[in-house]
Tab-separated table of C-alpha atoms in Angstrom:
chain	number	residue	atom	x	y	z
A	1	MET	CA	-35.915	46.254	69.308
A	2	LYS	CA	-34.089	43.474	67.491
A	3	ILE	CA	-34.323	43.569	63.715
A	4	VAL	CA	-33.116	40.542	61.715
A	5	PHE	CA	-32.501	40.467	57.957
A	6	LEU	CA	-32.608	36.833	56.933
A	7	ASP	CA	-31.516	37.135	53.276
A	8	ALA	CA	-30.107	40.651	52.696
A	9	LYS	CA	-28.014	39.610	49.710
A	10	THR	CA	-31.105	38.763	47.678
A	11	ILE	CA	-32.020	42.421	47.357
A	12	GLY	CA	-28.599	43.397	46.004
A	13	ASP	CA	-25.449	45.066	47.254
A	14	ASP	CA	-26.261	48.572	46.047
A	15	ILE	CA	-29.011	49.343	48.596
A	16	ASP	CA	-28.180	51.407	51.650
A	17	LEU	CA	-29.695	49.657	54.681
A	18	SER	CA	-28.085	51.924	57.289
A	19	GLY	CA	-31.389	53.603	58.023
A	20	PHE	CA	-32.500	50.606	60.000
A	21	ASP	CA	-29.643	51.098	62.489
A	22	SER	CA	-31.530	53.975	64.126
A	23	LEU	CA	-34.532	51.789	64.738
A	24	GLY	CA	-32.913	49.052	66.840
A	25	GLU	CA	-30.280	46.405	67.046
A	26	VAL	CA	-29.814	45.066	63.473
A	27	THR	CA	-28.434	41.659	62.515
A	28	LYS	CA	-27.959	40.855	58.852
A	29	TYR	CA	-27.567	37.446	57.276
A	30	ASN	CA	-26.722	37.205	53.588
A	31	PHE	CA	-28.818	34.049	53.062
A	32	THR	CA	-30.819	31.768	55.410
A	33	THR	CA	-32.077	28.258	54.783
A	34	PRO	CA	-35.287	27.073	56.428
A	35	GLU	CA	-33.119	24.898	58.677
A	36	GLU	CA	-31.037	27.873	59.829
A	37	ALA	CA	-33.991	30.151	60.427
A	38	PRO	CA	-35.270	28.900	63.868
A	39	GLU	CA	-32.015	29.776	65.581
A	40	ARG	CA	-31.586	33.095	63.863
A	41	VAL	CA	-35.116	34.371	64.537
A	42	LYS	CA	-35.601	33.301	68.120
A	43	ASP	CA	-34.872	36.711	69.658
A	44	ALA	CA	-36.173	38.887	66.771
A	45	ASP	CA	-38.881	41.499	67.213
A	46	VAL	CA	-38.932	42.241	63.463
A	47	LEU	CA	-37.935	40.057	60.521
A	48	ILE	CA	-37.032	41.473	57.133
A	49	ILE	CA	-37.092	38.869	54.408
A	50	ASN	CA	-37.351	38.359	50.701
A	51	LYS	CA	-37.359	34.679	49.732
A	52	VAL	CA	-37.284	32.810	53.053
A	53	PRO	CA	-40.472	30.895	53.779
A	54	ILE	CA	-42.159	32.130	56.927
A	55	ASN	CA	-44.189	29.476	58.751
A	56	GLU	CA	-44.353	27.600	62.033
A	57	ASN	CA	-41.298	25.550	61.143
A	58	THR	CA	-39.078	28.547	60.429
A	59	VAL	CA	-40.323	31.101	62.977
A	60	GLY	CA	-42.012	29.012	65.642
A	61	THR	CA	-39.074	29.741	67.944
A	62	ALA	CA	-39.547	33.541	67.625
A	63	LYS	CA	-41.462	34.292	70.815
A	64	ASN	CA	-41.002	38.081	70.553
A	65	LEU	CA	-41.859	38.422	66.860
A	66	LYS	CA	-44.229	41.284	66.117
A	67	LEU	CA	-43.740	42.095	62.438
A	68	VAL	CA	-42.505	40.432	59.218
A	69	CYS	CA	-41.533	42.807	56.429
A	70	VAL	CA	-41.219	41.432	52.870
A	71	THR	CA	-38.843	43.383	50.597
A	72	ALA	CA	-41.028	42.574	47.562
A	73	THR	CA	-44.623	42.635	46.420
A	74	GLY	CA	-45.376	38.898	46.394
A	75	THR	CA	-46.260	37.293	49.745
A	76	ASN	CA	-46.880	33.665	48.856
A	77	ASN	CA	-43.892	32.688	51.006
A	78	LEU	CA	-45.813	33.795	54.139
A	79	ASP	CA	-48.104	31.452	56.088
A	80	LYS	CA	-50.591	34.188	56.818
A	81	ASP	CA	-52.871	31.961	58.882
A	82	TYR	CA	-49.999	31.176	61.237
A	83	LEU	CA	-48.962	34.812	61.481
A	84	ASP	CA	-52.526	35.938	62.136
A	85	SER	CA	-53.134	33.316	64.782
A	86	HIS	CA	-50.030	34.508	66.655
A	87	LYS	CA	-50.868	38.186	66.197
A	88	ILE	CA	-47.798	38.766	64.075
A	89	ALA	CA	-48.256	41.584	61.510
A	90	TRP	CA	-46.838	41.451	57.980
A	91	ARG	CA	-46.206	44.075	55.339
A	92	ASN	CA	-44.963	44.013	51.787
A	93	VAL	CA	-43.775	46.673	49.304
A	94	ALA	CA	-46.825	46.938	47.070
A	95	GLY	CA	-46.160	48.428	43.634
A	96	TYR	CA	-42.377	48.884	43.931
A	97	SER	CA	-41.672	46.914	40.748
A	98	THR	CA	-44.475	48.044	38.452
A	99	GLU	CA	-42.275	49.925	35.963
A	100	THR	CA	-39.403	47.409	36.170
A	101	VAL	CA	-41.541	44.333	35.526
A	102	THR	CA	-43.450	46.109	32.762
A	103	GLN	CA	-40.172	47.026	31.070
A	104	HIS	CA	-38.945	43.469	31.415
A	105	THR	CA	-42.149	42.118	29.874
A	106	PHE	CA	-41.460	44.071	26.720
A	107	ALA	CA	-37.726	43.226	26.745
A	108	MET	CA	-38.601	39.505	26.675
A	109	LEU	CA	-41.315	40.037	24.058
A	110	PHE	CA	-39.077	41.918	21.657
A	111	TYR	CA	-36.248	39.377	22.081
A	112	LEU	CA	-38.645	36.585	21.066
A	113	LEU	CA	-40.896	38.406	18.635
A	114	GLU	CA	-38.117	39.871	16.541
A	115	LYS	CA	-35.899	36.745	16.722
A	116	LEU	CA	-33.064	38.856	18.117
A	117	ARG	CA	-30.959	35.862	19.211
A	118	TYR	CA	-31.024	34.410	15.680
A	119	TYR	CA	-30.216	37.650	13.878
A	120	ASP	CA	-27.546	38.653	16.431
A	121	ASP	CA	-25.826	35.272	15.916
A	122	TYR	CA	-26.294	35.556	12.140
A	123	VAL	CA	-24.364	38.810	12.021
A	124	LYS	CA	-21.685	37.902	14.574
A	125	ASP	CA	-20.969	34.557	12.858
A	126	GLY	CA	-20.096	36.447	9.690
A	127	ASN	CA	-23.002	35.200	7.643
A	128	TYR	CA	-24.435	38.630	6.914
A	129	ILE	CA	-21.232	40.142	5.567
A	130	ASN	CA	-20.659	37.066	3.388
A	131	ASP	CA	-24.162	36.893	1.987
A	132	THR	CA	-25.004	37.848	-1.586
A	133	SER	CA	-27.995	39.904	-0.452
A	134	PHE	CA	-28.346	42.705	2.106
A	135	THR	CA	-31.600	41.096	3.309
A	136	HIS	CA	-32.142	37.821	5.046
A	137	PHE	CA	-35.576	36.282	5.579
A	138	ALA	CA	-34.937	32.915	7.189
A	139	GLU	CA	-36.736	33.946	10.410
A	140	HIS	CA	-39.892	36.035	10.012
A	141	PHE	CA	-41.360	38.413	12.533
A	142	SER	CA	-44.220	40.892	12.577
A	143	GLU	CA	-45.441	43.957	14.400
A	144	ILE	CA	-47.341	44.147	17.716
A	145	ASN	CA	-49.725	46.481	15.961
A	146	GLY	CA	-52.990	44.697	15.287
A	147	LYS	CA	-52.237	41.705	17.481
A	148	THR	CA	-54.394	40.555	20.343
A	149	TRP	CA	-52.630	40.672	23.719
A	150	GLY	CA	-54.165	38.652	26.522
A	151	ILE	CA	-53.320	39.583	30.098
A	152	ILE	CA	-53.779	37.245	33.040
A	153	GLY	CA	-53.688	39.344	36.187
A	154	LEU	CA	-54.909	42.926	35.723
A	155	GLY	CA	-53.306	44.509	38.792
A	156	ALA	CA	-50.985	47.457	38.720
A	157	ILE	CA	-48.431	45.683	36.521
A	158	GLY	CA	-51.054	44.193	34.218
A	159	ARG	CA	-52.690	47.575	33.678
A	160	ARG	CA	-49.345	49.222	32.923
A	161	VAL	CA	-48.533	46.492	30.379
A	162	ALA	CA	-51.945	46.979	28.868
A	163	GLN	CA	-51.341	50.698	28.524
A	164	ILE	CA	-48.080	50.270	26.664
A	165	ALA	CA	-49.343	47.396	24.551
A	166	ARG	CA	-52.166	49.664	23.391
A	167	ALA	CA	-49.599	52.312	22.478
A	168	PHE	CA	-48.031	49.752	20.138
A	169	GLY	CA	-51.437	49.197	18.545
A	170	ALA	CA	-52.387	45.884	20.280
A	171	ASN	CA	-55.926	44.890	21.076
A	172	VAL	CA	-55.791	44.115	24.823
A	173	ILE	CA	-58.071	41.641	26.538
A	174	TYR	CA	-57.902	40.130	30.009
A	175	SER	CA	-59.431	37.383	32.066
A	176	ALA	CA	-60.278	37.506	35.784
A	177	SER	CA	-62.205	34.619	37.307
A	178	GLY	CA	-65.030	35.706	39.559
A	179	ARG	CA	-64.044	39.388	39.682
A	180	PRO	CA	-66.058	42.319	38.352
A	181	ALA	CA	-64.941	43.874	35.100
A	182	GLN	CA	-62.594	46.830	35.287
A	183	ASP	CA	-63.716	49.979	33.496
A	184	GLY	CA	-61.738	50.678	30.369
A	185	TYR	CA	-60.597	47.101	29.784
A	186	THR	CA	-62.097	44.305	27.744
A	187	GLN	CA	-62.788	41.258	29.965
A	188	VAL	CA	-63.242	37.855	28.308
A	189	ASP	CA	-63.534	34.327	29.669
A	190	PHE	CA	-60.333	32.337	30.086
A	191	ASN	CA	-60.999	30.077	27.146
A	192	THR	CA	-61.487	33.053	24.809
A	193	LEU	CA	-58.255	34.602	26.001
A	194	LEU	CA	-56.340	31.388	25.323
A	195	THR	CA	-57.752	30.775	21.862
A	196	THR	CA	-57.624	34.329	20.480
A	197	SER	CA	-54.467	35.884	21.874
A	198	ASP	CA	-51.302	36.317	19.867
A	199	ILE	CA	-49.385	37.292	22.996
A	200	ILE	CA	-50.261	36.130	26.526
A	201	SER	CA	-48.553	37.589	29.560
A	202	VAL	CA	-49.092	36.535	33.203
A	203	HIS	CA	-48.928	39.110	35.959
A	204	ALA	CA	-51.009	37.325	38.587
A	205	PRO	CA	-50.174	36.352	42.180
A	206	LEU	CA	-49.788	32.717	43.161
A	207	ASN	CA	-52.864	31.500	45.006
A	208	GLU	CA	-55.342	28.627	44.999
A	209	HIS	CA	-56.980	30.025	41.870
A	210	THR	CA	-53.808	30.472	39.794
A	211	GLU	CA	-51.590	27.529	40.804
A	212	ASN	CA	-51.102	25.234	37.767
A	213	LEU	CA	-53.507	27.453	35.799
A	214	LEU	CA	-51.415	27.155	32.623
A	215	ASP	CA	-51.343	23.423	31.982
A	216	LYS	CA	-51.415	21.019	29.033
A	217	CYS	CA	-55.057	21.827	28.303
A	218	ALA	CA	-54.393	25.574	28.359
A	219	PHE	CA	-51.371	25.432	26.016
A	220	ALA	CA	-53.255	23.177	23.611
A	221	LYS	CA	-55.836	25.928	23.154
A	222	MET	CA	-53.312	28.643	22.270
A	223	LYS	CA	-52.400	29.575	18.756
A	224	GLU	CA	-49.292	27.928	17.289
A	225	THR	CA	-47.952	31.440	16.733
A	226	CYS	CA	-48.591	32.573	20.350
A	227	ILE	CA	-45.794	34.006	22.455
A	228	PHE	CA	-46.279	33.205	26.178
A	229	LEU	CA	-44.717	35.306	28.943
A	230	ASN	CA	-44.764	34.489	32.654
A	231	LEU	CA	-43.921	37.394	34.971
A	232	GLY	CA	-46.085	36.267	37.844
A	233	ARG	CA	-44.932	33.190	39.820
A	234	GLY	CA	-43.393	29.991	38.589
A	235	PRO	CA	-46.021	27.519	39.884
A	236	ILE	CA	-48.762	29.292	37.900
A	237	VAL	CA	-47.350	27.275	34.986
A	238	VAL	CA	-47.018	23.502	34.814
A	239	GLU	CA	-43.510	23.680	33.454
A	240	GLN	CA	-43.353	20.195	31.979
A	241	ASP	CA	-46.516	20.965	30.010
A	242	LEU	CA	-45.006	24.226	28.769
A	243	TYR	CA	-41.858	22.363	27.719
A	244	ASP	CA	-43.949	19.818	25.834
A	245	ALA	CA	-45.974	22.541	24.138
A	246	LEU	CA	-42.769	24.218	22.919
A	247	VAL	CA	-41.165	21.000	21.703
A	248	ASN	CA	-44.349	19.931	19.940
A	249	GLY	CA	-44.831	23.330	18.294
A	250	GLU	CA	-48.152	24.055	20.021
A	251	ILE	CA	-46.936	27.614	20.770
A	252	ALA	CA	-44.195	29.655	19.200
A	253	ALA	CA	-42.101	30.782	22.172
A	254	ALA	CA	-42.004	31.418	25.867
A	255	GLY	CA	-40.293	34.013	28.029
A	256	LEU	CA	-39.959	33.178	31.723
A	257	ASP	CA	-39.048	35.746	34.399
A	258	VAL	CA	-39.959	33.240	37.115
A	259	LEU	CA	-39.590	29.476	37.609
A	260	SER	CA	-40.991	27.010	40.122
């Protein structure tokens, strides 16, 4: 069996991949462009990928291909219709990043909410030690306690974020178009989530329902004090509209783990 890693470097250098050697003949490429893929995959039985788009253009030459393994949870880089029509199976690593992404959600929130960049610079620039007062109030911040946290995408990561947000005293709401309510969580319509949330975090997959979901109209409905966090996929947000909302003061801040 021929196993081909198309972009092994994208999962880091600290992961031991030697276990695959017992499964077949393994070829590893650090990175692969869509133009390089057809030649590299043509003899593969199994592809292991992270970021490389998998479609007819990139793997149409792979006549022996039986399986595509994604070293992540998201699978929007797979043309599933093409794979299904050619009886090629695919698998992802569901749930591997739940704790990591949840932690990063709060890391970005605290950085923005508590104005850590400003106060870090204020101290390091010597302003604090040269001030006449031991307190400095130029940038205000408040507690999570009592705030409304709106979650878009209540999967494993969204539920874990909700759990920790509640521990900080937040009122958690979520919106899910066309899906039944989940027990133990307060579901609201999308408009209510936008207009009432003090913090909004996105943990949704990219699909036809979520692409460009956060646009000019959505940002205009948010509170001017709202902190927006995207930890889903870049194209869920119309980035120019987000930029305009920030420049025009329509929302307070944004933290982006992902970009288009």
